[in-house]
Structures are given as structure tokens and as C-alpha cells.
Amino acid sequence: MSQIEELNLQGFIIINDVYSDNEIAELISVIEKNSLLKSEKSTFRKSEDLFAIRQFLIEVPEILDTILNEKLKKIIKLNFGEDYFITKSIYFDKPELSNWFVAYHQDLTISVNKKIELDDFINWTTKQNQFAVQPPKKILDRNFTIRIHLDKTTKENGALKVINKSHSKGICRSENMKMNGEIESFCELEKGGVMIMKPLLFHASNKTTNYERRRVIHIEFSNQELPKELEWNERTNLNII
């Protein structure tokens, strides 16, 4: 089974050895430098349990060339083609003593440049001057997310757990998910590996129990154009030809 066939069937795939140790060190170095210089900005969120940079590639644009190494560009091109672009990016750092956890959910919203009334665009929110909205399902169905792991990730330090094939059930509330007979998987990765997932896949994260750090770069992609009145807030075109 090909990677894209597995992704479409299971809702996620894991690919290790995408980034070398040197590339991971470069990514961490750039992030740490920017974290020191820009820590007061609203897009940089820090607590005892989590450090996050929202609008990550807007805040740290110089990191993009390292992220889009030849291996990742090949994965995107072979599985999705050449018409996808970045729509959203977040950096997560779950510290060694983190008690932060996330319950099962789907990624139902996209980041856009403003709030306007449009048919089938619902559940508007605003966070740190960024507008989010739930678009029509046909947009979410074509989108995908790549999660780049800067540390070895296991279920003990908060690896995502997912409900296999749950993306095929469409949009639904977590309390309406019937777990009888469902397969739950922990998405454990080596440092430098990536997880690719569909936004409608139900996923969650447990508390850290082994005192090991977990750092992840989360990037969302689409090839869908929004209505002309609306724009993707973090749109970044890719050069993967």
C-alpha cells in the first residue's frame, strides 16, 4: 500500500528519518534564538505545561528552507502533487514535567484574514488577533497536516493518540463517537520523523510521564481557494517542482 493510500484509509501515516541530526539541530537553534528575541509577543505563549508559537512561519520565516528539505518536498510532491500551499503553522514545546493534555477532537477550523458572513462558514472565533472559522467539509477533506518531531516521541511523553479511520465518519462531536470496536493508536516517532494526518481524524494527547521533552512543528496544507472575499491568513506557497 502506498503512503497516500494508507493516509486516506487510516487517516494518518508515520515516516521516520526525514530530517538529519544536523537539520534538527538547526531547527532548534533558530527556534531558540527567536524565542529569546520575541518572547513578549502575543503569538508566543508560555506556561509551566506548554510553550507555543502561533503563526510560526510568519514569526520565524527564516526556518522555512530547513523545514522544506529535499526529503519533505519529495514526500509532498509524490503524495499530494505540486499545487498545495501552507495555510497554518504552530510550534509546540511540551516540557519534561508537563501535565498538559488534550482530549479527543478534530481540527475543524482554518485561519483566515478577517471575519465576514459567508454561507457554510461557521463557528467563528478570534485568538491573538487571528480569525478562525470552520469551512465546508469539502475543504477540510482535501487538507492535510504534517507534524515534524524534534524529539523522540512516545506515549510516555505525550505522543498523539488517534482513532484509526475516524476521519471517514465526517464531522462529529467527540461525545458522539462510539468507541466499541474502534482501534486506537499511539503515534510514536523517532527524532526527525514526521506524522501526516487528515484534519478530521480524532486525535488527543496525554500528560507526560517519563520526564522527556516533546517539541513538534505543526504545519497545515491546502490546495483549495477560499471565496474571493476571504484569504488564508498564513498562506505560504511552496517551491517543490
Short mmCIF file of C-alpha atoms in Angstrom, two decimals:
data_model
loop_
_atom_site.label_atom_id
_atom_site.label_comp_id
_atom_site.label_asym_id
_atom_site.label_seq_id
_atom_site.Cartn_x
_atom_site.Cartn_y
_atom_site.Cartn_z
CA MET A 1 0.00 0.00 0.00
CA SER A 2 1.36 3.44 -0.92
CA GLN A 3 1.73 6.24 1.59
CA ILE A 4 -1.23 8.20 0.21
CA GLU A 5 -3.42 5.08 0.16
CA GLU A 6 -2.59 4.40 3.80
CA LEU A 7 -3.24 8.06 4.72
CA ASN A 8 -6.63 8.00 3.00
CA LEU A 9 -7.53 4.69 4.68
CA GLN A 10 -6.21 5.17 8.23
CA GLY A 11 -6.25 8.98 8.42
CA PHE A 12 -2.55 9.19 9.29
CA ILE A 13 0.90 7.88 8.38
CA ILE A 14 4.29 7.95 10.11
CA ILE A 15 7.55 8.47 8.20
CA ASN A 16 10.82 8.42 10.11
CA ASP A 17 14.27 9.66 9.01
CA VAL A 18 13.01 12.76 7.20
CA TYR A 19 15.44 15.12 8.97
CA SER A 20 19.09 14.53 9.88
CA ASP A 21 20.51 15.30 13.32
CA ASN A 22 22.18 18.40 11.84
CA GLU A 23 18.89 19.63 10.39
CA ILE A 24 17.10 19.10 13.70
CA ALA A 25 19.87 21.00 15.49
CA GLU A 26 19.48 23.87 13.01
CA LEU A 27 15.69 23.97 13.51
CA ILE A 28 16.08 24.03 17.30
CA SER A 29 18.76 26.74 17.13
CA VAL A 30 16.58 29.07 15.04
CA ILE A 31 13.56 28.49 17.28
CA GLU A 32 15.52 29.16 20.48
CA LYS A 33 17.02 32.37 19.08
CA ASN A 34 13.61 33.71 18.09
CA SER A 35 12.07 32.62 21.39
CA LEU A 36 14.53 34.82 23.23
CA LEU A 37 14.11 37.81 20.92
CA LYS A 38 10.31 37.74 20.59
CA SER A 39 9.09 36.21 23.85
CA GLU A 40 6.90 39.22 24.69
CA LYS A 41 4.79 38.93 21.54
CA SER A 42 1.21 37.65 21.86
CA THR A 43 1.89 34.81 19.43
CA PHE A 44 4.47 33.40 21.87
CA ARG A 45 2.59 31.60 24.64
CA LYS A 46 4.41 30.20 27.66
CA SER A 47 3.17 28.35 30.74
CA GLU A 48 4.51 25.64 33.02
CA ASP A 49 2.96 22.99 30.82
CA LEU A 50 3.40 24.34 27.30
CA PHE A 51 5.35 26.75 25.16
CA ALA A 52 3.83 27.54 21.77
CA ILE A 53 4.47 29.89 18.86
CA ARG A 54 1.39 30.59 16.79
CA GLN A 55 1.66 31.86 13.22
CA PHE A 56 5.03 30.16 13.45
CA LEU A 57 6.25 30.68 9.89
CA ILE A 58 5.20 34.33 9.98
CA GLU A 59 7.17 34.84 13.19
CA VAL A 60 10.15 32.68 12.17
CA PRO A 61 10.22 32.84 8.33
CA GLU A 62 13.93 32.05 8.07
CA ILE A 63 13.26 28.49 9.22
CA LEU A 64 11.22 27.53 6.14
CA ASP A 65 14.16 26.49 3.93
CA THR A 66 15.34 23.98 6.54
CA ILE A 67 11.81 22.66 7.05
CA LEU A 68 11.32 22.16 3.31
CA ASN A 69 14.31 19.89 2.84
CA GLU A 70 14.52 17.61 -0.19
CA LYS A 71 13.01 14.62 1.63
CA LEU A 72 9.91 16.52 2.76
CA LYS A 73 9.42 18.17 -0.63
CA LYS A 74 9.60 14.73 -2.26
CA ILE A 75 7.01 13.33 0.18
CA ILE A 76 4.63 16.20 -0.57
CA LYS A 77 5.12 16.04 -4.33
CA LEU A 78 4.72 12.25 -4.60
CA ASN A 79 1.64 12.06 -2.38
CA PHE A 80 -0.18 15.34 -2.99
CA GLY A 81 1.21 16.95 -6.13
CA GLU A 82 2.54 20.46 -6.70
CA ASP A 83 -0.49 22.68 -6.03
CA TYR A 84 -0.55 22.61 -2.21
CA PHE A 85 0.45 25.56 -0.04
CA ILE A 86 0.90 26.19 3.69
CA THR A 87 -2.14 27.63 5.49
CA LYS A 88 -1.25 27.48 9.18
CA SER A 89 1.77 26.74 11.38
CA ILE A 90 2.34 26.26 15.11
CA TYR A 91 5.33 25.24 17.20
CA PHE A 92 4.64 23.20 20.36
CA ASP A 93 7.10 22.54 23.18
CA LYS A 94 5.77 20.19 25.85
CA PRO A 95 8.28 20.41 28.75
CA GLU A 96 9.63 17.48 30.73
CA LEU A 97 7.25 17.99 33.68
CA SER A 98 4.17 18.89 31.66
CA ASN A 99 0.73 17.93 32.97
CA TRP A 100 -0.90 19.42 29.88
CA PHE A 101 -3.19 17.11 27.93
CA VAL A 102 -5.65 17.45 25.07
CA ALA A 103 -8.89 15.49 24.81
CA TYR A 104 -10.04 13.80 21.61
CA HIS A 105 -11.00 16.30 18.92
CA GLN A 106 -10.95 17.03 15.20
CA ASP A 107 -9.18 20.02 13.63
CA LEU A 108 -12.23 21.79 12.25
CA THR A 109 -11.08 25.38 11.81
CA ILE A 110 -8.82 27.24 9.41
CA SER A 111 -7.01 30.57 9.88
CA VAL A 112 -8.24 33.46 7.73
CA ASN A 113 -7.57 37.19 7.39
CA LYS A 114 -10.95 38.58 8.53
CA LYS A 115 -14.46 37.74 9.68
CA ILE A 116 -17.27 38.02 7.15
CA GLU A 117 -20.65 36.35 6.69
CA LEU A 118 -20.40 33.50 4.18
CA ASP A 119 -22.64 30.52 3.55
CA ASP A 120 -21.26 27.31 5.11
CA PHE A 121 -18.51 29.12 7.04
CA ILE A 122 -19.47 28.78 10.71
CA ASN A 123 -18.24 28.87 14.33
CA TRP A 124 -16.09 31.98 14.06
CA THR A 125 -13.50 32.65 16.78
CA THR A 126 -10.71 35.17 17.35
CA LYS A 127 -7.50 34.31 19.20
CA GLN A 128 -4.49 36.65 19.45
CA ASN A 129 -5.79 38.77 16.57
CA GLN A 130 -6.18 35.70 14.35
CA PHE A 131 -9.56 34.78 12.89
CA ALA A 132 -10.60 31.14 12.72
CA VAL A 133 -13.64 29.59 11.10
CA GLN A 134 -15.00 26.15 10.30
CA PRO A 135 -15.16 25.88 6.49
CA PRO A 136 -17.28 23.50 4.42
CA LYS A 137 -16.33 19.84 4.81
CA LYS A 138 -15.16 19.65 1.19
CA ILE A 139 -12.26 21.98 2.08
CA LEU A 140 -11.26 20.00 5.19
CA ASP A 141 -11.38 16.73 3.25
CA ARG A 142 -8.65 17.92 0.89
CA ASN A 143 -6.39 19.40 3.58
CA PHE A 144 -3.60 17.62 5.44
CA THR A 145 -1.24 18.32 8.33
CA ILE A 146 2.45 17.49 8.73
CA ARG A 147 3.87 17.26 12.26
CA ILE A 148 7.68 17.43 12.41
CA HIS A 149 9.13 15.83 15.55
CA LEU A 150 12.24 17.43 17.01
CA ASP A 151 12.47 14.83 19.80
CA LYS A 152 11.87 11.10 20.08
CA THR A 153 8.17 10.85 20.87
CA THR A 154 6.49 8.02 22.76
CA LYS A 155 3.20 7.59 24.58
CA GLU A 156 5.07 8.42 27.81
CA ASN A 157 5.90 11.97 26.70
CA GLY A 158 2.64 12.85 25.02
CA ALA A 159 2.68 11.27 21.57
CA LEU A 160 -0.59 11.81 19.75
CA LYS A 161 -3.10 9.03 20.13
CA VAL A 162 -5.61 8.67 17.31
CA ILE A 163 -8.71 6.71 16.45
CA ASN A 164 -7.85 4.93 13.23
CA LYS A 165 -10.13 5.69 10.26
CA SER A 166 -12.22 8.14 12.31
CA HIS A 167 -11.78 10.82 9.61
CA SER A 168 -14.11 8.76 7.42
CA LYS A 169 -17.02 9.41 9.81
CA GLY A 170 -17.19 13.08 8.83
CA ILE A 171 -17.62 15.97 11.25
CA CYS A 172 -18.97 14.84 14.62
CA ARG A 173 -18.72 15.69 18.31
CA SER A 174 -16.32 13.61 20.38
CA GLU A 175 -19.04 12.62 22.84
CA ASN A 176 -20.96 11.06 19.95
CA MET A 177 -18.04 8.85 18.92
CA LYS A 178 -18.83 5.22 19.62
CA MET A 179 -15.57 3.58 20.75
CA ASN A 180 -16.79 -0.02 20.61
CA GLY A 181 -14.60 -1.84 18.12
CA GLU A 182 -12.54 1.24 17.28
CA ILE A 183 -8.74 0.95 17.01
CA GLU A 184 -6.70 3.46 19.00
CA SER A 185 -3.06 4.03 18.05
CA PHE A 186 -0.20 5.94 19.67
CA CYS A 187 1.82 7.78 17.05
CA GLU A 188 5.34 7.18 18.31
CA LEU A 189 8.17 8.66 16.22
CA GLU A 190 11.92 8.93 16.20
CA LYS A 191 13.57 12.33 16.33
CA GLY A 192 13.47 13.74 12.80
CA GLY A 193 10.36 11.82 11.79
CA VAL A 194 7.06 13.23 10.56
CA MET A 195 3.44 12.32 11.03
CA ILE A 196 0.96 13.24 8.30
CA MET A 197 -2.72 13.32 9.25
CA LYS A 198 -6.13 14.29 7.97
CA PRO A 199 -7.84 17.12 9.92
CA LEU A 200 -10.99 15.11 10.60
CA LEU A 201 -9.02 12.32 12.30
CA PHE A 202 -9.86 12.23 16.01
CA HIS A 203 -6.65 12.79 17.97
CA ALA A 204 -5.61 13.52 21.57
CA SER A 205 -2.51 13.82 23.75
CA ASN A 206 -1.86 12.53 27.27
CA LYS A 207 0.18 14.03 30.09
CA THR A 208 3.94 13.47 30.13
CA THR A 209 5.00 10.65 32.47
CA ASN A 210 8.68 9.99 31.64
CA TYR A 211 10.13 13.50 32.11
CA GLU A 212 11.19 13.77 28.47
CA ARG A 213 10.61 16.85 26.34
CA ARG A 214 8.44 16.81 23.20
CA ARG A 215 8.86 19.51 20.54
CA VAL A 216 6.75 19.50 17.38
CA ILE A 217 6.32 21.80 14.37
CA HIS A 218 2.71 21.55 13.16
CA ILE A 219 2.04 22.73 9.58
CA GLU A 220 -1.30 22.62 7.74
CA PHE A 221 -1.64 22.46 3.96
CA SER A 222 -4.42 23.01 1.42
CA ASN A 223 -4.88 23.33 -2.33
CA GLN A 224 -8.33 24.89 -2.01
CA GLU A 225 -9.07 28.51 -2.86
CA LEU A 226 -11.40 30.34 -0.50
CA PRO A 227 -14.27 32.59 -1.64
CA LYS A 228 -12.80 35.76 -3.14
CA GLU A 229 -13.82 37.83 -0.09
CA LEU A 230 -11.61 35.72 2.19
CA GLU A 231 -7.90 34.82 2.33
CA TRP A 232 -5.82 32.19 4.09
CA ASN A 233 -4.14 34.15 6.89
CA GLU A 234 -0.78 32.36 6.73
CA ARG A 235 -0.69 31.37 3.07
CA THR A 236 2.84 30.42 2.00
CA ASN A 237 3.40 28.99 -1.46
CA LEU A 238 5.79 26.06 -1.90
CA ASN A 239 8.53 25.60 -4.44
CA ILE A 240 8.58 21.82 -4.78
CA ILE A 241 8.77 21.41 -8.56
#
